[in-house]
């Protein structure tokens, strides 16, 4: 397919997603908004995992930091766009501070550091009641009005989130196509060669991780405004694990990998929860077990993720 | 002062349990390059296995033996055969992801298939405390230290004094050279997986009376095992012991003098501090990078 046709198809898909809000139930529109919000975080994580080749198990912590920053500042009456900027910068800086010691040594240390970090952030959210409201959380988080447009309605907020997601996606796309982004791919594919070509591996990896963290922070801001009430629960490290697996299941290092993977971790479980068919009831309880086995099998047979299926077939067909 | 000593003693006992889990983790890494993110669940499963045995009316010692046998088959041989062998060729990351998937599967299975509640688990040691030199020491702490100590010494003796143990060490240090010398590398790696399974059972036996048997009990133990292994030095067996004990003691001190709410964050802080100053871990050796 030519790039032009792909772009048209992508545009049509986005328009269809936007238009669907006019016909869907309120709860379904909410679900789509939730999907878009998580997608911001997994897009960011794909940068860290898929392009820089690092394992991060703390994406939900950054997502949570963004959400709490948003909840506190929005309630103080700060403008939404400024809050967005603050959340992104905070997550970026925290990402740098966490990634620096971990990445300096062995790259898989980042997985342990981020995992521990997520545990710590969760504790802070639960225990610092004066700031975070503890287990009661923060409620009545306002939705924004931007340039005089009131985004309080569920459809209006969905469109706003979808539009922002597309903007974030475009930004990341541009980033990955820049010379800077190409250095990423080089260091993932062959770090030692990249280093000998004069790419500072650690600096690039650290930046990739911090940018990924900032994306999660941005997602967290939209999340806080969407759900209007936050508590520590959604930012437990099990969410980080799900986000990481979403990136892998979709196909790490494929730009649209998270789009597929996030369906599996957000849309499917939520749809299961709201359905009432008896066999689906069974799946509600066992979904994560099936998912876990699925991940193991995927690693054995299709390490490239679901989006690598077409290539796999193409390669098989090409052989005599 | 007596308070401090008491906290250190019970911290060492808890830390000894982390050390056992960390030790298994380090052994797997040395022998086969496996990073097992399901290590915590490898402790959780035997806890439930022993619980079932006791509920079925078996005495605890028989339950422990049964759990050891089951763990060696399922978590040792089965894990190696079904997950590690097919994946190790593809590098570290696919295997890490697969163990993350495995951990999700095991937790959900226990929660959905049995129970989401925390279950009481009888201590293998007598209750109560005794006073010595003005401080209170619980029999459970003494028992824990004793069992963990015996296991570690037995393992150390096996590894340094027997032919098989030395062969295992050779594999851990240099797989290629070991193969050239005619050592059955595959078999040695399998032994490591079996030892890891037994260590997990012992850790479960010691920690479950205080942590209670719960589907997600492995989250915390697993994390501390990884961090302990790195703090002490990923490529050193003694490092895992030191790391585990350090975490156990510091957690107790922070929990008492600073805030019990942040006890769980101690391991991470220690980890970040150590890798900033000594990236290879407290007892670790610098590894050359292979091109």
Coordinates of C-alpha atoms in Angstrom, one line a residue:
Chain A
X1 CA 0.0 0.0 0.0
X2 CA 1.1 3.5 -0.8
X3 CA 1.7 5.9 2.1
X4 CA -1.1 8.1 0.8
X5 CA -3.7 5.4 0.9
X6 CA -2.6 4.4 4.4
X7 CA -3.0 7.9 5.6
X8 CA -6.5 8.2 4.0
X9 CA -7.5 4.9 5.7
X10 CA -6.2 6.1 9.0
X11 CA -8.1 9.4 8.7
X12 CA -11.3 7.5 7.8
X13 CA -10.8 5.2 10.9
X14 CA -10.4 8.2 13.2
X15 CA -13.4 9.9 11.7
X16 CA -15.5 6.8 12.1
X17 CA -14.4 6.5 15.8
X18 CA -15.4 10.1 16.3
X19 CA -18.7 9.8 14.5
X20 CA -19.6 6.6 16.4
X21 CA -20.1 8.7 19.6
X22 CA -23.3 10.1 18.1
X23 CA -24.8 6.6 17.9
X24 CA -23.4 4.8 20.9
X25 CA -24.7 4.6 24.4
X26 CA -23.3 6.9 27.0
X27 CA -21.4 4.1 28.7
X28 CA -19.8 3.0 25.5
X29 CA -18.6 6.5 24.7
X30 CA -17.1 6.6 28.2
X31 CA -15.4 3.3 27.4
X32 CA -14.0 4.7 24.2
X33 CA -12.7 7.7 26.0
X34 CA -11.1 5.5 28.6
X35 CA -9.4 3.5 25.8
X36 CA -8.1 6.7 24.2
X37 CA -6.7 7.8 27.6
X38 CA -4.9 4.5 28.2
X39 CA -3.6 4.6 24.7
X40 CA -1.8 7.8 25.4
X41 CA 0.1 6.0 28.1
X42 CA 0.8 2.8 26.1
X43 CA 1.9 4.9 23.1
X44 CA 4.5 6.5 25.4
X45 CA 5.5 3.1 26.7
X46 CA 6.0 1.7 23.2
X47 CA 8.6 4.4 22.8
X48 CA 10.5 3.0 25.8
X49 CA 9.9 -0.7 25.2
X50 CA 9.5 -1.0 21.5
X51 CA 12.0 1.6 20.2
X52 CA 14.5 2.0 23.0
X53 CA 14.3 -1.7 23.9
X54 CA 13.8 -1.1 27.7
X55 CA 11.4 -2.8 30.0
X56 CA 9.4 -0.4 32.1
X57 CA 7.0 -1.6 34.8
X58 CA 6.2 1.8 36.2
X59 CA 4.0 3.4 33.5
X60 CA 0.9 3.3 35.8
X61 CA 2.9 5.3 38.4
X62 CA 3.5 8.1 35.9
X63 CA -0.1 7.8 34.7
X64 CA -1.1 8.3 38.4
X65 CA 1.3 11.2 39.0
X66 CA -0.3 12.9 36.0
X67 CA -3.8 12.2 37.3
X68 CA -3.1 13.4 40.8
X69 CA -1.3 16.6 39.6
X70 CA -4.3 17.2 37.4
X71 CA -6.8 16.6 40.1
X72 CA -5.1 18.9 42.6
X73 CA -4.3 21.7 40.1
X74 CA -7.7 21.6 38.3
X75 CA -9.5 21.9 41.6
X76 CA -7.4 25.0 42.3
X77 CA -8.7 26.4 39.1
X78 CA -5.6 26.2 36.9
X79 CA -6.2 26.2 33.2
X80 CA -6.3 22.7 31.6
X81 CA -3.5 23.3 29.1
X82 CA -1.1 24.6 31.8
X83 CA -1.9 21.6 34.0
X84 CA -1.1 19.3 31.0
X85 CA 2.2 21.0 30.6
X86 CA 3.0 20.8 34.3
X87 CA 2.1 17.1 34.5
X88 CA 4.2 16.3 31.4
X89 CA 7.2 18.1 32.7
X90 CA 6.9 16.6 36.2
X91 CA 6.7 13.1 34.8
X92 CA 9.6 13.8 32.4
X93 CA 11.8 15.0 35.3
X94 CA 10.8 12.1 37.6
X95 CA 11.5 9.7 34.7
X96 CA 15.0 11.2 34.3
X97 CA 15.7 11.0 38.0
X98 CA 14.6 7.3 38.2
X99 CA 16.1 6.2 34.9
X100 CA 19.5 7.7 35.5
X101 CA 20.8 5.4 38.2
X102 CA 19.1 2.3 36.7
X103 CA 20.2 2.8 33.1
X104 CA 23.7 3.7 34.0
X105 CA 24.3 0.1 34.9
X106 CA 22.5 -2.8 33.3
X107 CA 19.5 -2.1 31.1
X108 CA 17.2 -4.7 32.6
X109 CA 17.7 -3.0 36.0
X110 CA 15.2 -0.4 34.7
X111 CA 12.4 -3.0 35.0
X112 CA 13.2 -3.6 38.7
X113 CA 13.6 0.1 39.4
X114 CA 10.3 1.1 37.8
X115 CA 8.5 -1.8 39.5
X116 CA 9.8 -0.6 42.9
X117 CA 9.0 3.0 42.0
X118 CA 5.4 2.0 41.2
X119 CA 5.1 0.4 44.6
X120 CA 6.5 3.5 46.3
X121 CA 4.2 5.9 44.4
X122 CA 1.2 3.8 45.3
X123 CA 2.2 4.0 49.0
X124 CA 2.5 7.8 48.8
X125 CA -0.9 8.0 47.1
X126 CA -2.5 5.9 49.8
X127 CA -0.7 7.4 52.8
X128 CA -0.3 11.1 52.2
X129 CA -3.9 11.9 52.9
X130 CA -3.4 15.6 53.2
X131 CA -2.3 15.8 49.6
X132 CA -3.9 12.8 47.9
X133 CA -6.9 12.1 50.0
X134 CA -5.6 8.6 50.8
X135 CA -7.9 5.8 50.0
X136 CA -10.9 8.2 49.7
X137 CA -9.2 9.8 46.8
X138 CA -10.1 13.1 45.2
X139 CA -13.6 13.7 43.9
X140 CA -15.4 16.4 41.8
X141 CA -12.5 16.9 39.4
X142 CA -13.8 19.4 36.9
X143 CA -13.7 18.9 33.1
X144 CA -12.1 21.8 31.2
X145 CA -13.5 24.6 29.1
X146 CA -11.0 25.4 26.3
X147 CA -11.1 28.5 24.2
X148 CA -14.6 29.1 25.4
X149 CA -15.8 25.6 24.4
X150 CA -17.4 23.7 27.2
X151 CA -16.1 20.1 27.3
X152 CA -18.3 18.9 30.1
X153 CA -20.6 16.7 28.0
X154 CA -19.5 13.1 27.5
X155 CA -19.4 13.3 23.7
X156 CA -17.6 16.7 23.7
X157 CA -15.0 15.3 26.1
X158 CA -14.6 12.2 24.1
X159 CA -13.9 14.2 20.9
X160 CA -11.5 16.4 22.8
X161 CA -9.6 13.3 24.1
X162 CA -9.6 11.6 20.7
X163 CA -8.3 14.8 19.1
X164 CA -5.6 15.1 21.7
X165 CA -4.6 11.4 21.2
X166 CA -4.3 11.9 17.5
X167 CA -2.1 15.0 18.1
X168 CA 0.1 13.1 20.6
X169 CA 0.3 10.2 18.1
X170 CA 1.4 12.6 15.3
X171 CA 4.0 14.1 17.6
X172 CA 5.5 10.7 18.4
X173 CA 5.4 9.7 14.7
X174 CA 7.3 12.9 13.8
X175 CA 9.7 12.3 16.6
X176 CA 10.4 8.7 15.4
X177 CA 11.0 9.9 11.9
X178 CA 13.4 12.6 12.9
X179 CA 17.2 11.8 12.9
X180 CA 16.9 11.7 16.6
X181 CA 14.2 9.0 16.5
X182 CA 16.2 6.9 14.0
X183 CA 19.1 6.8 16.5
X184 CA 16.6 5.1 18.8
X185 CA 16.0 2.2 16.4
X186 CA 19.7 1.9 15.8
X187 CA 20.5 1.5 19.5
X188 CA 17.7 -1.1 20.0
X189 CA 18.8 -3.2 17.0
X190 CA 22.5 -3.1 17.8
X191 CA 23.5 -1.1 20.8
X192 CA 27.2 -1.7 20.5
X193 CA 27.3 -0.7 16.9
X194 CA 25.2 2.4 17.6
X195 CA 27.7 3.3 20.3
X196 CA 30.6 2.9 18.1
X197 CA 28.9 5.2 15.6
X198 CA 28.9 7.9 18.2
X199 CA 25.4 7.6 19.7
X200 CA 25.4 8.0 23.4
X201 CA 23.3 5.0 24.3
X202 CA 22.5 5.9 27.9
X203 CA 21.5 9.4 27.1
X204 CA 19.1 8.3 24.3
X205 CA 17.6 5.5 26.3
X206 CA 17.1 7.8 29.2
X207 CA 15.4 10.4 27.0
X208 CA 13.2 7.7 25.5
X209 CA 12.1 6.5 28.9
X210 CA 11.5 10.1 30.2
X211 CA 9.4 11.0 27.1
X212 CA 7.4 7.8 27.5
X213 CA 6.8 8.8 31.2
X214 CA 5.7 12.2 30.1
X215 CA 3.1 10.7 27.7
X216 CA 1.8 8.6 30.6
X217 CA 1.5 11.9 32.6
X218 CA -0.5 13.5 29.8
X219 CA -2.8 10.4 29.7
X220 CA -3.2 10.7 33.5
X221 CA -4.5 14.3 33.2
X222 CA -7.1 13.3 30.7
X223 CA -8.0 10.3 32.9
X224 CA -8.6 12.5 35.9
X225 CA -10.9 14.8 34.1
X226 CA -12.7 11.8 32.4
X227 CA -13.5 9.8 35.5
X228 CA -13.9 13.0 37.7
X229 CA -12.8 10.9 40.8
X230 CA -9.5 9.3 41.4
X231 CA -8.1 7.0 44.1
X232 CA -4.9 4.9 44.2
X233 CA -6.5 1.7 42.8
X234 CA -6.0 2.2 39.1
X235 CA -2.3 3.1 39.6
X236 CA -1.3 -0.1 41.2
X237 CA 1.6 -1.8 39.5
X238 CA -0.6 -4.4 38.1
X239 CA -1.8 -1.7 35.7
X240 CA 1.8 -1.1 34.7
X241 CA 2.2 -4.8 34.0
X242 CA -1.0 -4.7 31.8
X243 CA 0.3 -1.7 29.9
X244 CA 3.6 -3.4 29.2
X245 CA 1.9 -6.5 28.1
X246 CA -0.4 -4.4 25.9
X247 CA 2.6 -3.0 24.1
X248 CA 4.1 -6.5 23.7
X249 CA 0.9 -8.2 22.6
X250 CA 0.2 -5.6 19.9
X251 CA 3.8 -5.8 18.7
X252 CA 6.6 -3.8 20.3
X253 CA 8.3 -1.3 18.1
X254 CA 5.3 -1.2 15.7
X255 CA 3.8 2.2 15.8
X256 CA 0.2 0.9 15.9
X257 CA 1.0 -2.0 18.3
X258 CA -0.5 -0.3 21.3
X259 CA -3.7 0.4 19.4
X260 CA -4.3 -3.4 19.2
X261 CA -2.8 -4.2 22.6
X262 CA -4.8 -1.7 24.5
X263 CA -8.0 -3.2 23.2
X264 CA -7.0 -6.4 24.9
X265 CA -6.3 -4.9 28.2
X266 CA -9.0 -2.2 28.4
X267 CA -11.9 -2.7 26.0
X268 CA -12.3 -6.5 26.3
X269 CA -12.3 -6.8 30.1
X270 CA -14.7 -3.8 30.4
X271 CA -17.0 -5.3 27.8
X272 CA -16.9 -8.6 29.6
X273 CA -17.7 -6.9 32.9
X274 CA -20.8 -5.3 31.4
X275 CA -22.2 -8.3 29.6
X276 CA -24.5 -10.8 31.2
X277 CA -24.2 -14.0 29.1
X278 CA -23.4 -16.9 31.4
X279 CA -20.3 -18.1 29.6
X280 CA -19.0 -14.6 29.6
X281 CA -19.5 -14.5 33.4
X282 CA -17.0 -17.3 33.5
X283 CA -14.6 -15.4 31.4
X284 CA -14.9 -12.3 33.7
X285 CA -13.2 -14.2 36.5
X286 CA -10.8 -16.1 34.3
X287 CA -9.9 -13.5 31.8
X288 CA -6.5 -12.6 33.3
X289 CA -5.6 -16.3 33.5
X290 CA -6.4 -16.8 29.9
X291 CA -4.5 -13.6 29.0
X292 CA -1.5 -14.7 31.0
X293 CA -1.3 -18.0 29.1
X294 CA -1.9 -16.1 25.9
X295 CA 1.1 -14.0 26.6
X296 CA 3.3 -17.0 27.2
X297 CA 2.1 -18.7 24.0
X298 CA 2.6 -15.5 22.1
X299 CA 6.2 -15.3 23.2
X300 CA 6.8 -18.8 22.1
X301 CA 5.1 -18.6 18.7
X302 CA 4.8 -15.0 17.8
X303 CA 7.3 -12.9 19.7
X304 CA 6.7 -10.0 17.2
X305 CA 3.1 -9.5 18.5
X306 CA -0.3 -9.7 16.9
X307 CA 0.6 -7.1 14.2
X308 CA 3.4 -9.3 12.9
X309 CA 0.8 -11.9 11.8
X310 CA 0.6 -10.5 8.2
X311 CA 4.4 -10.6 7.8
X312 CA 4.5 -14.1 9.2
X313 CA 2.1 -15.3 6.5
X314 CA 3.8 -13.3 3.8
X315 CA 7.1 -15.0 4.7
X316 CA 5.6 -18.5 4.8
X317 CA 3.9 -17.9 1.4
X318 CA 7.2 -16.7 0.0
X319 CA 9.0 -19.9 0.8
X320 CA 8.5 -22.8 -1.7
Chain B
X1 CA 19.0 -0.1 72.9
X2 CA 17.2 -3.4 73.6
X3 CA 14.5 -2.3 71.2
X4 CA 17.0 -1.7 68.5
X5 CA 18.6 -5.2 69.0
X6 CA 15.2 -6.8 68.9
X7 CA 14.3 -5.1 65.7
X8 CA 17.6 -6.1 64.1
X9 CA 17.1 -9.8 65.2
X10 CA 13.6 -10.1 63.8
X11 CA 14.8 -8.1 60.7
X12 CA 17.5 -10.6 60.1
X13 CA 15.0 -13.4 60.3
X14 CA 12.6 -11.9 57.8
X15 CA 15.6 -10.9 55.6
X16 CA 16.8 -14.6 55.7
X17 CA 13.6 -15.5 54.0
X18 CA 14.0 -12.9 51.3
X19 CA 17.5 -14.2 50.9
X20 CA 16.3 -17.7 50.1
X21 CA 14.0 -16.4 47.3
X22 CA 16.8 -14.1 46.1
X23 CA 19.2 -17.0 46.1
X24 CA 17.1 -19.1 43.8
X25 CA 16.7 -16.1 41.6
X26 CA 20.5 -15.6 41.4
X27 CA 21.2 -19.3 40.8
X28 CA 18.8 -19.3 37.8
X29 CA 20.4 -16.2 36.4
X30 CA 24.0 -17.6 36.8
X31 CA 23.3 -21.0 35.3
X32 CA 20.9 -20.1 32.5
X33 CA 20.5 -16.4 32.1
X34 CA 16.9 -16.7 33.2
X35 CA 15.3 -13.7 34.8
X36 CA 12.2 -15.1 36.5
X37 CA 9.5 -12.5 37.2
X38 CA 7.2 -15.2 38.5
X39 CA 9.6 -15.9 41.4
X40 CA 7.1 -14.4 43.9
X41 CA 4.4 -16.7 42.6
X42 CA 6.9 -19.6 42.9
X43 CA 6.7 -18.9 46.6
X44 CA 2.9 -18.4 46.7
X45 CA 2.0 -21.7 45.0
X46 CA 3.8 -24.0 47.5
X47 CA 2.2 -22.0 50.3
X48 CA -1.2 -23.0 48.9
X49 CA 0.0 -26.5 48.2
X50 CA 1.1 -26.9 51.9
X51 CA -2.1 -25.3 53.0
X52 CA -4.2 -27.9 51.0
X53 CA -2.1 -30.7 52.5
X54 CA -2.7 -29.5 56.0
X55 CA -6.4 -28.9 55.4
X56 CA -6.6 -32.5 54.0
X57 CA -5.4 -33.7 57.4
X58 CA -1.7 -34.4 56.6
X59 CA 0.9 -33.4 59.2
X60 CA 2.9 -30.3 58.2
X61 CA 6.1 -32.2 57.5
X62 CA 4.4 -34.5 55.1
X63 CA 2.8 -31.4 53.4
X64 CA 6.2 -29.8 53.1
X65 CA 7.7 -33.0 51.4
X66 CA 4.7 -33.2 49.1
X67 CA 5.0 -29.5 48.2
X68 CA 8.8 -30.0 47.5
X69 CA 8.1 -32.9 45.2
X70 CA 5.3 -31.0 43.4
X71 CA 7.4 -27.9 43.1
X72 CA 10.4 -29.7 41.7
X73 CA 8.1 -31.3 39.0
X74 CA 6.0 -28.2 38.2
X75 CA 8.1 -25.2 39.1
X76 CA 11.4 -26.8 38.4
X77 CA 11.2 -29.3 35.5
X78 CA 7.9 -28.1 34.0
X79 CA 8.9 -24.4 34.1
X80 CA 12.2 -25.1 32.4
X81 CA 10.8 -27.5 29.8
X82 CA 7.6 -25.5 28.8
X83 CA 8.8 -21.9 29.1
X84 CA 12.5 -21.4 29.5
X85 CA 13.8 -23.9 26.9
X86 CA 11.7 -22.7 24.0
X87 CA 12.4 -19.0 24.8
X88 CA 15.9 -18.7 26.1
X89 CA 17.3 -18.6 22.5
X90 CA 15.4 -15.4 21.7
X91 CA 17.2 -13.4 24.4
X92 CA 16.3 -12.1 27.8
X93 CA 13.2 -9.9 27.0
X94 CA 10.8 -12.5 25.5
X95 CA 11.5 -14.8 28.5
X96 CA 10.9 -11.9 31.0
X97 CA 7.6 -11.1 29.3
X98 CA 6.6 -14.8 29.4
X99 CA 7.4 -15.0 33.1
X100 CA 5.3 -11.9 33.6
X101 CA 2.4 -13.6 31.7
X102 CA 3.0 -16.7 33.8
X103 CA 2.8 -14.7 37.0
X104 CA -0.5 -13.2 35.9
X105 CA -1.8 -16.6 35.1
X106 CA -0.8 -18.2 38.4
X107 CA -2.2 -15.3 40.5
X108 CA -5.6 -15.3 38.6
X109 CA -5.9 -19.0 38.7
X110 CA -5.5 -19.1 42.5
X111 CA -7.9 -16.2 43.0
X112 CA -10.5 -17.4 40.6
X113 CA -10.1 -21.1 41.2
X114 CA -9.7 -21.1 45.0
X115 CA -10.1 -17.9 46.9
X116 CA -9.3 -14.2 47.0
X117 CA -9.0 -14.2 50.8
X118 CA -5.9 -14.4 53.0
X119 CA -5.7 -17.7 54.7
X120 CA -4.1 -18.5 58.1
X121 CA -1.1 -20.7 57.9
X122 CA 0.2 -22.4 61.1
X123 CA 3.8 -21.7 62.0
X124 CA 6.1 -24.7 62.0
X125 CA 7.7 -23.3 65.2
X126 CA 6.4 -23.0 68.7
X127 CA 4.8 -19.6 69.6
X128 CA 5.9 -17.2 72.3
X129 CA 9.2 -15.4 73.1
X130 CA 12.1 -15.9 75.5
X131 CA 14.3 -13.3 77.1
X132 CA 18.0 -13.3 76.7
X133 CA 20.3 -10.6 77.9
X134 CA 17.4 -8.2 78.4
X135 CA 15.8 -8.6 74.9
X136 CA 12.8 -10.5 73.8
X137 CA 13.4 -13.0 71.0
X138 CA 10.6 -15.0 69.4
X139 CA 11.0 -18.7 68.8
X140 CA 9.6 -18.2 65.3
X141 CA 12.6 -15.9 64.5
X142 CA 15.1 -18.4 65.9
X143 CA 13.4 -21.2 64.0
X144 CA 13.4 -19.2 60.8
X145 CA 17.1 -18.3 61.1
X146 CA 18.0 -21.9 61.9
X147 CA 16.1 -23.4 59.0
X148 CA 17.4 -20.7 56.5
X149 CA 20.9 -21.1 57.9
X150 CA 20.8 -24.9 57.5
X151 CA 19.5 -24.6 53.9
X152 CA 22.2 -22.1 52.9
X153 CA 25.0 -24.1 54.5
X154 CA 23.7 -27.4 52.9
X155 CA 23.6 -25.7 49.5
X156 CA 27.0 -24.2 49.9
X157 CA 28.5 -27.5 50.9
X158 CA 26.8 -29.2 48.0
X159 CA 28.1 -26.7 45.6
X160 CA 31.7 -26.6 46.8
X161 CA 32.3 -30.1 48.1
X162 CA 30.6 -32.4 45.6
X163 CA 31.5 -33.2 42.0
X164 CA 28.0 -32.3 40.8
X165 CA 28.0 -29.1 42.7
X166 CA 31.3 -28.1 41.3
X167 CA 30.1 -28.9 37.8
X168 CA 27.1 -26.7 38.4
X169 CA 29.5 -23.9 39.5
X170 CA 31.5 -24.4 36.4
X171 CA 28.4 -24.0 34.2
X172 CA 27.4 -20.9 36.0
X173 CA 30.9 -19.3 35.6
X174 CA 31.5 -20.3 32.0
X175 CA 29.0 -22.4 30.1
X176 CA 31.1 -22.9 27.0
X177 CA 34.2 -24.0 28.9
X178 CA 32.1 -26.3 31.0
X179 CA 30.7 -28.0 27.9
X180 CA 34.2 -28.4 26.5
X181 CA 35.3 -30.1 29.7
X182 CA 32.5 -32.7 29.2
X183 CA 30.1 -31.5 31.8
X184 CA 26.5 -32.3 31.0
X185 CA 25.4 -28.6 30.9
X186 CA 21.7 -29.4 30.4
X187 CA 21.5 -31.6 33.4
X188 CA 23.3 -29.0 35.6
X189 CA 20.9 -26.3 34.5
X190 CA 18.0 -28.6 35.3
X191 CA 19.5 -29.2 38.8
X192 CA 19.5 -25.4 39.3
X193 CA 15.8 -25.2 38.5
X194 CA 15.1 -28.0 40.9
X195 CA 17.1 -26.2 43.7
X196 CA 15.2 -23.0 43.0
X197 CA 11.9 -24.8 43.4
X198 CA 13.0 -26.3 46.8
X199 CA 14.2 -22.9 48.0
X200 CA 10.8 -21.4 47.0
X201 CA 9.1 -24.1 49.1
X202 CA 11.3 -23.3 52.1
X203 CA 10.7 -19.6 51.7
X204 CA 7.0 -20.2 51.6
X205 CA 7.1 -22.4 54.7
X206 CA 8.9 -19.7 56.6
X207 CA 7.1 -16.6 55.4
X208 CA 3.5 -17.7 55.1
X209 CA 2.7 -17.8 58.9
X210 CA 3.3 -14.0 59.0
X211 CA 2.3 -12.9 55.4
X212 CA -0.7 -15.3 55.3
X213 CA -1.5 -17.4 52.2
X214 CA -3.0 -15.0 49.6
X215 CA -3.0 -15.1 45.8
X216 CA -0.9 -11.8 45.6
X217 CA 1.5 -12.5 48.4
X218 CA 4.2 -13.1 45.8
X219 CA 4.2 -9.5 44.6
X220 CA 6.0 -8.2 47.6
X221 CA 8.3 -11.3 48.1
X222 CA 9.2 -11.4 44.4
X223 CA 10.1 -7.7 44.2
X224 CA 12.3 -8.0 47.3
X225 CA 14.0 -11.0 46.0
X226 CA 14.9 -9.2 42.8
X227 CA 16.1 -6.1 44.6
X228 CA 18.0 -8.1 47.2
X229 CA 19.8 -10.0 44.4
X230 CA 20.8 -6.8 42.7
X231 CA 21.8 -5.0 45.9
X232 CA 24.1 -7.8 46.9
X233 CA 25.4 -8.4 43.4
X234 CA 23.5 -10.2 40.7
X235 CA 26.4 -12.6 39.9
X236 CA 27.3 -13.5 43.5
X237 CA 25.5 -16.1 45.6
X238 CA 26.7 -14.5 48.9
X239 CA 25.4 -11.2 47.5
X240 CA 21.8 -12.5 47.5
X241 CA 22.2 -13.4 51.2
X242 CA 23.6 -10.1 52.2
X243 CA 21.0 -8.2 50.1
X244 CA 18.1 -10.0 51.6
X245 CA 19.2 -9.5 55.2
X246 CA 19.9 -5.8 54.6
X247 CA 16.4 -5.3 53.3
X248 CA 14.8 -7.2 56.1
X249 CA 16.7 -5.3 58.8
X250 CA 16.3 -1.8 57.3
X251 CA 12.6 -2.5 56.7
X252 CA 12.1 -3.2 60.4
X253 CA 14.0 -0.2 61.4
X254 CA 12.2 2.2 59.0
X255 CA 8.9 0.6 60.0
X256 CA 9.5 1.3 63.6
X257 CA 11.4 4.6 63.7
X258 CA 10.1 6.3 60.6
X259 CA 6.7 5.1 59.4
X260 CA 5.2 1.6 59.1
X261 CA 3.4 2.9 56.0
X262 CA 6.6 3.2 54.0
X263 CA 8.2 -0.1 55.0
X264 CA 7.6 -1.5 51.5
X265 CA 9.5 1.4 49.9
X266 CA 12.8 0.6 51.8
X267 CA 14.0 -2.0 49.3
X268 CA 13.7 0.4 46.4
X269 CA 15.5 3.2 48.1
X270 CA 18.3 0.9 49.1
X271 CA 18.5 -0.5 45.6
X272 CA 18.7 3.0 44.0
X273 CA 21.3 4.1 46.5
X274 CA 23.5 1.0 46.0
X275 CA 23.4 1.0 42.2
X276 CA 24.4 4.7 42.2
X277 CA 27.5 4.0 44.3
X278 CA 28.3 0.4 43.4
X279 CA 26.5 -0.5 40.1
X280 CA 27.7 -4.1 40.3
X281 CA 26.1 -4.6 43.7
X282 CA 27.8 -4.7 47.2
X283 CA 29.6 -8.0 46.6
X284 CA 29.3 -8.2 42.8
X285 CA 32.0 -8.5 40.2
X286 CA 32.1 -6.2 37.2
X287 CA 31.0 -8.2 34.2
X288 CA 32.6 -7.7 30.8
X289 CA 30.2 -7.0 28.1
X290 CA 30.2 -9.5 25.3
X291 CA 30.1 -8.2 21.7

